[in-house]
Short mmCIF file of C-alpha atoms and ligand atoms in Angstrom, two decimals:
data_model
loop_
_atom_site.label_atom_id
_atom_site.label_comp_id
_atom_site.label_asym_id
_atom_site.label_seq_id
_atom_site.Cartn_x
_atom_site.Cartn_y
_atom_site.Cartn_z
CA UNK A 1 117.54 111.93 122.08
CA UNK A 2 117.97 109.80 125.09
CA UNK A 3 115.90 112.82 126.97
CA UNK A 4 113.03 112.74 124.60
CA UNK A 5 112.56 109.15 125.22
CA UNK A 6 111.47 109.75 128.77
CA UNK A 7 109.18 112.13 128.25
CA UNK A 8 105.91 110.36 127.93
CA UNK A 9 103.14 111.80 125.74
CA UNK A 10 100.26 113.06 127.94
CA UNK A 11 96.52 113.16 127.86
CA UNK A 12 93.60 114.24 129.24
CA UNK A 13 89.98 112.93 130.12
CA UNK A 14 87.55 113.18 127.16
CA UNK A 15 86.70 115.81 124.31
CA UNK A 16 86.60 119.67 124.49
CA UNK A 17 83.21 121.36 123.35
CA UNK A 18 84.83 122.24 119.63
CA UNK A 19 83.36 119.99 117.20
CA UNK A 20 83.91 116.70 119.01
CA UNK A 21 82.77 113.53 117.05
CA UNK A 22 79.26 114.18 116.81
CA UNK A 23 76.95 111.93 118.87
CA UNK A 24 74.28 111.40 116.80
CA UNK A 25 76.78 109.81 113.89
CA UNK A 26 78.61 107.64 117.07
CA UNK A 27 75.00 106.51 117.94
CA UNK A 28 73.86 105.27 113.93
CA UNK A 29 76.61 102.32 114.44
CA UNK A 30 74.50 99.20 115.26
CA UNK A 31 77.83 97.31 116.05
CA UNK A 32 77.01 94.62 113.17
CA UNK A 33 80.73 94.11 112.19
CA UNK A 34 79.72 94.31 108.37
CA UNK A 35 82.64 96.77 107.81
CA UNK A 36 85.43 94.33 110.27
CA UNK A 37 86.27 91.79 106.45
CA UNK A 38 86.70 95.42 104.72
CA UNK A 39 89.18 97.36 107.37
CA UNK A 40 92.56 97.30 106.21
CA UNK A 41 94.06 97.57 109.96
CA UNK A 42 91.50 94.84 111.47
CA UNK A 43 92.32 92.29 108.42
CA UNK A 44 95.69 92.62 109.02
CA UNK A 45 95.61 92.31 113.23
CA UNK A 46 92.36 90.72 113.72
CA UNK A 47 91.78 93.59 116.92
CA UNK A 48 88.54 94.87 117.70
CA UNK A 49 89.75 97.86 118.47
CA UNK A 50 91.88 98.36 115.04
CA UNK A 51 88.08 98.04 113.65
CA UNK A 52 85.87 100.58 111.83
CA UNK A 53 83.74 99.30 115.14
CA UNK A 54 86.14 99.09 118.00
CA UNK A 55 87.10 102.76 116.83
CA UNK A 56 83.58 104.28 117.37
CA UNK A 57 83.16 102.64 120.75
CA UNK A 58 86.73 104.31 122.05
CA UNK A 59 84.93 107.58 120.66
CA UNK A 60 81.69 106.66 122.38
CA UNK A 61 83.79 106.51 125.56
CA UNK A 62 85.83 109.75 124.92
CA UNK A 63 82.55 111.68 124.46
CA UNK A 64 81.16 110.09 127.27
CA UNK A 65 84.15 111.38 129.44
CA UNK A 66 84.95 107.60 130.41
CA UNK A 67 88.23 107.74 128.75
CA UNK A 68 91.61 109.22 128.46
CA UNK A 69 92.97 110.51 125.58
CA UNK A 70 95.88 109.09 125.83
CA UNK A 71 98.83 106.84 124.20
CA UNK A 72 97.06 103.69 123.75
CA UNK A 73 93.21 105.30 123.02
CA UNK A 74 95.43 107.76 120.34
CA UNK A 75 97.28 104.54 118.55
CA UNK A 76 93.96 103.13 117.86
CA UNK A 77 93.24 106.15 115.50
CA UNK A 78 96.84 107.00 114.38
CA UNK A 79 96.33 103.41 112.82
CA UNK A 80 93.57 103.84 111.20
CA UNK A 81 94.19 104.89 107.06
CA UNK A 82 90.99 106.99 106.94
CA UNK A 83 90.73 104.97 103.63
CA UNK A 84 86.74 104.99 104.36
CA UNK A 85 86.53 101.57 103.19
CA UNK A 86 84.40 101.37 106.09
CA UNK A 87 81.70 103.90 105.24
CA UNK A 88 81.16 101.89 101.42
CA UNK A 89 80.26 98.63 103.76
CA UNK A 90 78.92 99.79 106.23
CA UNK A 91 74.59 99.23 105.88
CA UNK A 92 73.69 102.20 108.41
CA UNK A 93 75.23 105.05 106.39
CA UNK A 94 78.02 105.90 109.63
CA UNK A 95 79.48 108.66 108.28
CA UNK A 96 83.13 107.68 109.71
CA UNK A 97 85.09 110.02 107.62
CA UNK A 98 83.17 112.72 109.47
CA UNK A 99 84.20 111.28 112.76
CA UNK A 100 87.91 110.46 112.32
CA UNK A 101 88.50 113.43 111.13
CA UNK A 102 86.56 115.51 114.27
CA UNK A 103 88.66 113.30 116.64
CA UNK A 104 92.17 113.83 115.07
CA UNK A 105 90.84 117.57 115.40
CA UNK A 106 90.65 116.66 119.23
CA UNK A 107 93.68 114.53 119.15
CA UNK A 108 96.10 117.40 118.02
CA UNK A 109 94.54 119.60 120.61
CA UNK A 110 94.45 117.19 123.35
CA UNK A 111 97.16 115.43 123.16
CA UNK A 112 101.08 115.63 122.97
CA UNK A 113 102.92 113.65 121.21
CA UNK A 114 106.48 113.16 121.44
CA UNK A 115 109.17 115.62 120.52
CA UNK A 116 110.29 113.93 117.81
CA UNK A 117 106.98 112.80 116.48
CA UNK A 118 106.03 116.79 116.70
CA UNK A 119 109.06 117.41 114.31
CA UNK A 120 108.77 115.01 112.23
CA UNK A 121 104.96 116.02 111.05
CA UNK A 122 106.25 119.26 111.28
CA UNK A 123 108.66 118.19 108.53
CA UNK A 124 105.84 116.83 106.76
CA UNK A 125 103.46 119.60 106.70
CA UNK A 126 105.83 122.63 106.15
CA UNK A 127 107.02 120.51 103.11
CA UNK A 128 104.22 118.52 101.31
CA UNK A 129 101.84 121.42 101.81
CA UNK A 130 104.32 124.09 100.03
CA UNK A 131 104.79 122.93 96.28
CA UNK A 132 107.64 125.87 96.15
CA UNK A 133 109.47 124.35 98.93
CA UNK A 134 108.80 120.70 97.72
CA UNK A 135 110.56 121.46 94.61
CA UNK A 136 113.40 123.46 95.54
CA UNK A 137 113.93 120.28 98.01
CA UNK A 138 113.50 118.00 94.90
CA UNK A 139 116.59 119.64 92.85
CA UNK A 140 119.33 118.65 95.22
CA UNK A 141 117.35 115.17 95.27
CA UNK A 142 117.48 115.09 90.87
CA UNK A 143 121.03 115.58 91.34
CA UNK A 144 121.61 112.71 93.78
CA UNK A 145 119.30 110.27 91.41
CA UNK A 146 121.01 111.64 88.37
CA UNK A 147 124.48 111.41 88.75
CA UNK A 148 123.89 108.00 90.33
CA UNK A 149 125.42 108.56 93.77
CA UNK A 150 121.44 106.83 94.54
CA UNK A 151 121.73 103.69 93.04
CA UNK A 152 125.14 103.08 94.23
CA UNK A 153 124.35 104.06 97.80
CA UNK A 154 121.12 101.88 97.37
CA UNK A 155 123.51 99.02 95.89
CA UNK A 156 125.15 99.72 99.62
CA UNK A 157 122.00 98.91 101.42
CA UNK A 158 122.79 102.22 103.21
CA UNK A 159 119.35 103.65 103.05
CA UNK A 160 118.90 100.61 105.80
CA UNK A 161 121.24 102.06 108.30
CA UNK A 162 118.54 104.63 107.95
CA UNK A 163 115.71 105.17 111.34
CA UNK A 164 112.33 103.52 109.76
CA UNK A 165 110.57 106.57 108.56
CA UNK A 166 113.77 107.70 106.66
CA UNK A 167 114.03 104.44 105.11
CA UNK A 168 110.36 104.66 103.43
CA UNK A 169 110.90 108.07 101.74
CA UNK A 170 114.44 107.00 100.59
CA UNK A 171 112.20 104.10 98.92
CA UNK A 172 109.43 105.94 97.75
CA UNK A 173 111.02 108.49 95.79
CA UNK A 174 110.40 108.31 92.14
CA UNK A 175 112.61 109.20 89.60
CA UNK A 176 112.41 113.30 89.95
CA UNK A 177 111.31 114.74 86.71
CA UNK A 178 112.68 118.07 85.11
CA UNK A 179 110.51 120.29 86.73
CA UNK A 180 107.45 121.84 84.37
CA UNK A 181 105.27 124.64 84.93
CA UNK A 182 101.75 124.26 83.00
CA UNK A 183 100.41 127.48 81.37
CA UNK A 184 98.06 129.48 83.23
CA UNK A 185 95.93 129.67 80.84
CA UNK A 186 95.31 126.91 78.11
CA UNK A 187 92.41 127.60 74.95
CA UNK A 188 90.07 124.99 74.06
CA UNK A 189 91.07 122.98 70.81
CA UNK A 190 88.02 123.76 68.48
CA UNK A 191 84.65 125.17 69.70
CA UNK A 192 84.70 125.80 73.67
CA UNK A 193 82.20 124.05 75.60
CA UNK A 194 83.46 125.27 79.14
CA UNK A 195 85.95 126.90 80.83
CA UNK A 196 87.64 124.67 83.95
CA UNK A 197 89.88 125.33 86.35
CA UNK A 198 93.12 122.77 87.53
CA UNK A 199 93.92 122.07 90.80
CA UNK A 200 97.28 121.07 90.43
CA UNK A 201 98.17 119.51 93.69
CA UNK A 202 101.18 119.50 95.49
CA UNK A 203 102.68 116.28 95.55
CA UNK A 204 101.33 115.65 91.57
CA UNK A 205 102.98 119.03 90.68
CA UNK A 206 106.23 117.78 91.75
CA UNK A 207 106.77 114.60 91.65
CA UNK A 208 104.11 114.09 88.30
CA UNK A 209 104.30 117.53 86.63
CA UNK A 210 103.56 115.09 83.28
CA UNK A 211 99.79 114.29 85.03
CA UNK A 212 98.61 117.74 85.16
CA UNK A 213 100.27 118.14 81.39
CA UNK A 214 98.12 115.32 80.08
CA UNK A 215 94.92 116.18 82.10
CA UNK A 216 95.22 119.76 81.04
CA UNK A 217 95.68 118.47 77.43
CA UNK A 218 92.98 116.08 77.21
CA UNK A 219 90.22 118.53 78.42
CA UNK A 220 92.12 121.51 76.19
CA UNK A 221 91.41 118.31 73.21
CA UNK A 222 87.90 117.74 74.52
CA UNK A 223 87.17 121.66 73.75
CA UNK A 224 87.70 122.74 77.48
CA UNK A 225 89.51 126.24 78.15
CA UNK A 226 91.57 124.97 81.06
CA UNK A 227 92.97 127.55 83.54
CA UNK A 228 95.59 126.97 86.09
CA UNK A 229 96.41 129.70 88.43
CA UNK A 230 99.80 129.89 89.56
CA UNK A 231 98.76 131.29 93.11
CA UNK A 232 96.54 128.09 94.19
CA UNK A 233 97.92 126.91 97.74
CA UNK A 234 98.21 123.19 98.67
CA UNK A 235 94.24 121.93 99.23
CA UNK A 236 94.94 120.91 102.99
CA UNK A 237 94.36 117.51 102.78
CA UNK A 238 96.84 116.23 105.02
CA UNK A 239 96.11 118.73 107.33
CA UNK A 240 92.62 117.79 107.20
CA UNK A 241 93.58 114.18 107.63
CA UNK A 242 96.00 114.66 109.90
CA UNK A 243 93.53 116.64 112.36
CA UNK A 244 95.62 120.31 111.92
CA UNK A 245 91.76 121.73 111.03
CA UNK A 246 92.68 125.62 111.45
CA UNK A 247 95.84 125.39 108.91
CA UNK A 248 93.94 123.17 106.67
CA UNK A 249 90.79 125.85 106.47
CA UNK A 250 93.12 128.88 105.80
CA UNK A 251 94.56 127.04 103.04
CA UNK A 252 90.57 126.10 102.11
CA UNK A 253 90.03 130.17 102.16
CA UNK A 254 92.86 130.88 99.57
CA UNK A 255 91.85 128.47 97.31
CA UNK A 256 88.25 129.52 97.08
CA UNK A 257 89.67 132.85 96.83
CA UNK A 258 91.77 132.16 93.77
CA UNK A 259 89.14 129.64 91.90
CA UNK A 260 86.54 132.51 92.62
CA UNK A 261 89.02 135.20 90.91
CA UNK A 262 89.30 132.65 87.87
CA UNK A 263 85.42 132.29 87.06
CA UNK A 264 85.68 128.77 85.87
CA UNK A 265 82.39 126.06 85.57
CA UNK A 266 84.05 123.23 87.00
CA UNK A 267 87.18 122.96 89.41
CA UNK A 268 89.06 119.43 88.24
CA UNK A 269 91.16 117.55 90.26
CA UNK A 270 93.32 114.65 89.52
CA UNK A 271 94.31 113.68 93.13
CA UNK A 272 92.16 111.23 94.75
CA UNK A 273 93.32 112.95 98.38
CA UNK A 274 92.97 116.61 97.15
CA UNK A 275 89.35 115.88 95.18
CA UNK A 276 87.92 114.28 98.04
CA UNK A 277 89.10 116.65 100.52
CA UNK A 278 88.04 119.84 97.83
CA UNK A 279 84.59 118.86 98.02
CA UNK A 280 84.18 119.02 101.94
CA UNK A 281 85.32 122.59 101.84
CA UNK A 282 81.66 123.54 102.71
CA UNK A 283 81.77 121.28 106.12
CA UNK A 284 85.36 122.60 106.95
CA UNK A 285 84.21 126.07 106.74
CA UNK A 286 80.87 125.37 108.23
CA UNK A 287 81.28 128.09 110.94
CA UNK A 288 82.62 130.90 109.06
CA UNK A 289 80.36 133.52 108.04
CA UNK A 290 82.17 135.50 105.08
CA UNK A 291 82.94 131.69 103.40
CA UNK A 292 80.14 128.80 103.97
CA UNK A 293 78.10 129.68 101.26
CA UNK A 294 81.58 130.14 99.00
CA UNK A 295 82.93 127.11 100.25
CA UNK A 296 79.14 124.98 99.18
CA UNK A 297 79.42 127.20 95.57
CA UNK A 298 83.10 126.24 95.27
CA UNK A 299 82.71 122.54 96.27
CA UNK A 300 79.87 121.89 93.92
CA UNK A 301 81.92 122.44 91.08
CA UNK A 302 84.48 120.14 92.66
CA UNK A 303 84.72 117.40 90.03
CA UNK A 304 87.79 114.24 89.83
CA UNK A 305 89.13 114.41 86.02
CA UNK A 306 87.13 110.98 85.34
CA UNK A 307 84.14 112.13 86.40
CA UNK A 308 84.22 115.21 84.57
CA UNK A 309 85.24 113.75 81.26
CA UNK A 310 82.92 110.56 81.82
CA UNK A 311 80.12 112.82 81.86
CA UNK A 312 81.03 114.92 78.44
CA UNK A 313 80.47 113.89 75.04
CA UNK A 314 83.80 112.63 73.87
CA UNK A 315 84.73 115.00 71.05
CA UNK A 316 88.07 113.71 69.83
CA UNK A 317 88.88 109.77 68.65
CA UNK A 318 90.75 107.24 70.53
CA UNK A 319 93.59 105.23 68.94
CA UNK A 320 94.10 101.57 70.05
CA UNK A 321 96.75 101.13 72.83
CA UNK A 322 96.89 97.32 73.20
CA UNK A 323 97.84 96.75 77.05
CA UNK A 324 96.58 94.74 79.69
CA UNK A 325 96.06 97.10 82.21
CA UNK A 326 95.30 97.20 85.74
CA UNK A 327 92.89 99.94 87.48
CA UNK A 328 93.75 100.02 90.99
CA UNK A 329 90.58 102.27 92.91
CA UNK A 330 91.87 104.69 95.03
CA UNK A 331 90.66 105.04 98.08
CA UNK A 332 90.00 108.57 98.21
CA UNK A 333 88.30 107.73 94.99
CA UNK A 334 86.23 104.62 95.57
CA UNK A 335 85.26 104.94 99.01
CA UNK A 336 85.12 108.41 99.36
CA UNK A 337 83.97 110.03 96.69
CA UNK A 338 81.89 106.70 95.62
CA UNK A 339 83.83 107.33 91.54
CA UNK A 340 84.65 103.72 90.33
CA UNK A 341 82.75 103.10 86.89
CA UNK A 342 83.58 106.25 85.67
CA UNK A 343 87.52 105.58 85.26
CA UNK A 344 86.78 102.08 84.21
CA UNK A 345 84.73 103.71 81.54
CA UNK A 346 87.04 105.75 80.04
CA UNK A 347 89.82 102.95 79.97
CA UNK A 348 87.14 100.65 78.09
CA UNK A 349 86.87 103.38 75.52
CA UNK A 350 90.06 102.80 74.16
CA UNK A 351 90.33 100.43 71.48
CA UNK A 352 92.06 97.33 71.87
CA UNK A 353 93.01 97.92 75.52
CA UNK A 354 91.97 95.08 77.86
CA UNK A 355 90.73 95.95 81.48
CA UNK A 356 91.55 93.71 84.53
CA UNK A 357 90.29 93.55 87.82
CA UNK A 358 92.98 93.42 90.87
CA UNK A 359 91.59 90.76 93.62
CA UNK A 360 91.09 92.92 96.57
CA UNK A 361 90.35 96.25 94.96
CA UNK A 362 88.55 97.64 98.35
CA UNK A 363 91.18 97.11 100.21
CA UNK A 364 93.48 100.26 100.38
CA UNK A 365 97.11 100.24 99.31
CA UNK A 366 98.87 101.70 102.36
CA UNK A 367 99.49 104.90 100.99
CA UNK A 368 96.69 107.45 102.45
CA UNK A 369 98.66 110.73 102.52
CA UNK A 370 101.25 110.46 105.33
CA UNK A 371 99.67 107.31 106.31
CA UNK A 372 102.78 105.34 104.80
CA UNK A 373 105.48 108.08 106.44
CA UNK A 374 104.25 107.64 109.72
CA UNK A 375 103.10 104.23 110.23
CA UNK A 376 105.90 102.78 107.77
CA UNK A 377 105.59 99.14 108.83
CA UNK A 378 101.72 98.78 108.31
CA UNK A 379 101.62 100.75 105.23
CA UNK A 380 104.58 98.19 103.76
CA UNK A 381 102.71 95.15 104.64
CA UNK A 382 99.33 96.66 103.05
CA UNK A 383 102.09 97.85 99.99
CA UNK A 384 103.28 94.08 99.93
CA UNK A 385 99.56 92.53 99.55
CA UNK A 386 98.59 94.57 97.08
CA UNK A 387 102.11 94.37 95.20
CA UNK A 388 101.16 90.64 95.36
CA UNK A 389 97.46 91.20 93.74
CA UNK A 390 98.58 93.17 90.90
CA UNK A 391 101.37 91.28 89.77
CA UNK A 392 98.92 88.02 90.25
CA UNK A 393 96.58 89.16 87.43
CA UNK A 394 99.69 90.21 85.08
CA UNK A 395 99.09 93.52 83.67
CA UNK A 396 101.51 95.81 81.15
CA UNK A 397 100.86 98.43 83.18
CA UNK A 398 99.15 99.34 86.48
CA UNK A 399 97.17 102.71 86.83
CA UNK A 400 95.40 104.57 89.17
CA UNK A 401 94.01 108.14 89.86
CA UNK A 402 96.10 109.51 93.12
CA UNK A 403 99.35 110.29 92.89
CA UNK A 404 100.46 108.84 96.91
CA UNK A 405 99.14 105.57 95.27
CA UNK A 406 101.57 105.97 92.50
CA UNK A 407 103.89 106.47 94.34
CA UNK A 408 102.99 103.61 97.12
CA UNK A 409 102.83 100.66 94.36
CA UNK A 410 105.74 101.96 92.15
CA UNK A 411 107.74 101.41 95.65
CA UNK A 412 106.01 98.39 96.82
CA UNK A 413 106.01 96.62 93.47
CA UNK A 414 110.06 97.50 93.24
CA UNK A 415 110.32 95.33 96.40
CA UNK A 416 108.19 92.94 95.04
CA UNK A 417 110.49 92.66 91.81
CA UNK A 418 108.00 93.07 89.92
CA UNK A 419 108.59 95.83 86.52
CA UNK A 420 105.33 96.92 85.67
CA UNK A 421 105.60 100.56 85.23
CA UNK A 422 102.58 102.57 87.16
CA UNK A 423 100.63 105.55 85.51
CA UNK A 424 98.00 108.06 85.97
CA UNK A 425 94.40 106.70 84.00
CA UNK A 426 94.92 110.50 82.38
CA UNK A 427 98.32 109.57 80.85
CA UNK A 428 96.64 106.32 78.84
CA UNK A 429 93.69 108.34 77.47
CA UNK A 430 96.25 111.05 76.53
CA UNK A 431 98.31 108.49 75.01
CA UNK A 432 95.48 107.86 73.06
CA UNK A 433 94.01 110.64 72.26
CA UNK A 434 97.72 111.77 70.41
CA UNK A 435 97.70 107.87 69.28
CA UNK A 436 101.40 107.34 70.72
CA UNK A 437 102.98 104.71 72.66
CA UNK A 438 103.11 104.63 76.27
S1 SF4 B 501 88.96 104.34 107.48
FE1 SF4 B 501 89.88 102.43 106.70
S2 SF4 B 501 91.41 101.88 108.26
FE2 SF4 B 501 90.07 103.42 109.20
S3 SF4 B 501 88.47 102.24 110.26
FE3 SF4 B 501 87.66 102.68 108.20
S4 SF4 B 501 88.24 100.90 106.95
FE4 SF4 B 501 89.51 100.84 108.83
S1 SF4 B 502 79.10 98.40 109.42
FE1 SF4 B 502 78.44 100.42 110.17
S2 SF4 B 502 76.90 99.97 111.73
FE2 SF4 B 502 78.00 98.06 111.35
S3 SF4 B 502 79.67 98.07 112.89
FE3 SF4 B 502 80.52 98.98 111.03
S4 SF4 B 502 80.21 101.19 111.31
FE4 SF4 B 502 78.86 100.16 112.81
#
């Protein structure tokens, strides 16, 4: 240990020629600052450069060769959520999702990072993009929660003798459920209107096997055939996000592959993360000839559970579930995949529940994939706001439609004290739909 921490991370002078940030997207920025109230990371340090606008100048300069990638030009974007909060404020149509994610692309091949940092993404990725690994890890984990060694080590405070990083995924595990596997193939109740396929994820299938159980039961109620193929691989997403573009578009390949092999109308998706991610498939495999016209066929049938169902003719009745609940908008939701009437619509339609609005619903929640595993102090302060703006407005129950948000304000609103129990929007219309209790 005491080695690695003289080895200082390196960097070099500029882009390469693959796919840097592409000029003409650095160049539509006018500098107005409209997107500075909206930046998670610039509300919280008031830095230029921790700005939606600071950020496109240090890639202005990288392109133009006048800086070095290195430590300090790298912490700028390692900062940054991509929670594209950004791109819905901004007036000139930037397209900044496209650019972070070409310059982590350049980071990762540009620059080293430490040799601990290197194994602790490495951790990351070969476990949170391999659902058969993630839940064979999960079964010692059920058997620490269950026979209670966890609460009495938490009771300890040991888990804060714990480095930083450790510390936040002692405190973001949920409560492991039993673990489910969802039919591969589920008929439509009644007359079927389409067949759909389920992408089930890889943190939901673990950690919220009961999401993918409701979602595939409400479109199975709403006359949908639903099929979910056993062999789907992890989307990529953090890959994508994380700037590891080659893993991320073999995993793109399989996918396509497998949702080809299925023949379905519509691929759903009840991930914010994987749904927005899903539906770039055609830029990710832009330069490959046997799969950019699969990838644009695939992606165009790409839809989030909410939008899917808001744009069917409901079928089946809703029973009243009287709860004040809270929609918190995912980013991956909101900003990029523009869906926020669509969940608030299917909420309204069930009788006697009452809608509120949580005061700063742009503003992301410090979850964004690994966002909250790497940058742990950041992504607890963002956590602890919006802890604080849910709890303000005093709901039964807090839901959202990504499951690393779940997970982000069942932890943060732990710490807060606060016991309002967080769901998936699925679960309530479910609930509904079977007219049971929460
Ligand atoms: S993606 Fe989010 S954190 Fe990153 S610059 Fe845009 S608003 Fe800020
Ligand atoms: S709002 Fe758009 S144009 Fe204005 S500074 Fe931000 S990114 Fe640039």
């Amino acid at each position: 240990m005491g080695q690695e921490a003289n080895i200082q991370p390196s960097g070099v002078r500029g882009f390469d020629a693959h796919h840097p940030p592409a000029g003409e997207l650095i160049d539509k920025c006018v500098h107005c600052g409209f997107c500075l109230p909206v930046c998670p990371t610039y509300v919280l340090w008031k830095e230029e450069m921790d700005s939606p606008r600071g950020r496109i100048y240090l890639m202005k300069m990288a392109a133009d060769g006048a800086a070095d990638i290195n430590e300090t030009w790298v912490s700028h974007f390692d900062a940054c959520l991509g929670c594209m909060a950004c791109m819905t404020a901004c007036p000139s149509g930037v397209d900044y999702g496209k650019l972070i994610e070409a310059t982590r692309a350049q980071i990762e091949r540009r620059y080293t990072r430490s040799p601990a940092e290197i194994r602790f993404r490495r951790f990351l990725f070969s476990t949170f993009t391999r659902p058969g690994r993630l839940r064979a890890l999960m079964l010692p984990v059920r058997l620490y929660q269950r026979t209670g060694i966890q609460a009495f080590i938490r009771r300890l405070a040991i888990p804060k003798l714990l480095p930083a990083r450790w510390q936040v995924m002692e405190s973001l595990l949920p409560e492991v459920p039993a673990q489910e596997s969802i039919p591969e193939v589920i008929p439509a109740q009644g007359k079927r209107r389409y067949r759909v396929g389920l992408l089930l994820g890889c943190v939901q299938r673990v950690f919220f096997a009961q999401v993918n159980t409701a979602t595939a039961r409400v479109l199975s109620a709403e006359g949908c055939e639903v099929v979910a193929p056993a062999a789907q691989p992890c989307c990529g997403a953090l890959l994508v996000h994380a700037g590891e573009e080659e893993r991320a578009a073999q995993l793109a390949r399989r996918m396509i592959d497998v949702f080809e092999k299925a023949q379905v109308d519509a691929v759903i998706i009840n991930a914010a993360g994987c749904g927005s991610n899903v539906k770039e498939y055609a830029h990710l495999l832009r330069d490959d000839p046997q799969y950019a016209k699969r990838a644009e066929a695939f992606a165009a049938k790409c839809r989030d559970i909410t939008e899917f169902l808001a744009e069917l003719d409901t079928r089946v009745a809703r029973h009243p579930l009287r709860l004040r609940v809270a929609y918190h908008d995912a980013c991956h939701l909101q900003h990029a995949q523009g869906i926020r009437m669509q969940p608030r619509a299917l909420l309204r339609g069930i009788p006697e529940l009452e809608l509120v609005e949580i005061p700063e619903s742009a503003v992301c929640c410090g979850s964004a994939g690994i966002y909250n595993l790497v940058q742990p102090e950041a992504a607890a302060e963002l956590g602890d706001r919006k802890a604080g703006n849910v709890a303000a407005v005093e709901p039964d129950v807090v839901v959202s439609g990504n499951p690393g948000c779940l997970l982000q304000l069942q932890s943060a609103l732990a710490r807060a004290g606060k016991d309002v129990p967080v769901r998936h929007t699925i679960e309530l219309l479910d609930a509904s739909i079977r007219g049971i209790r929460l």
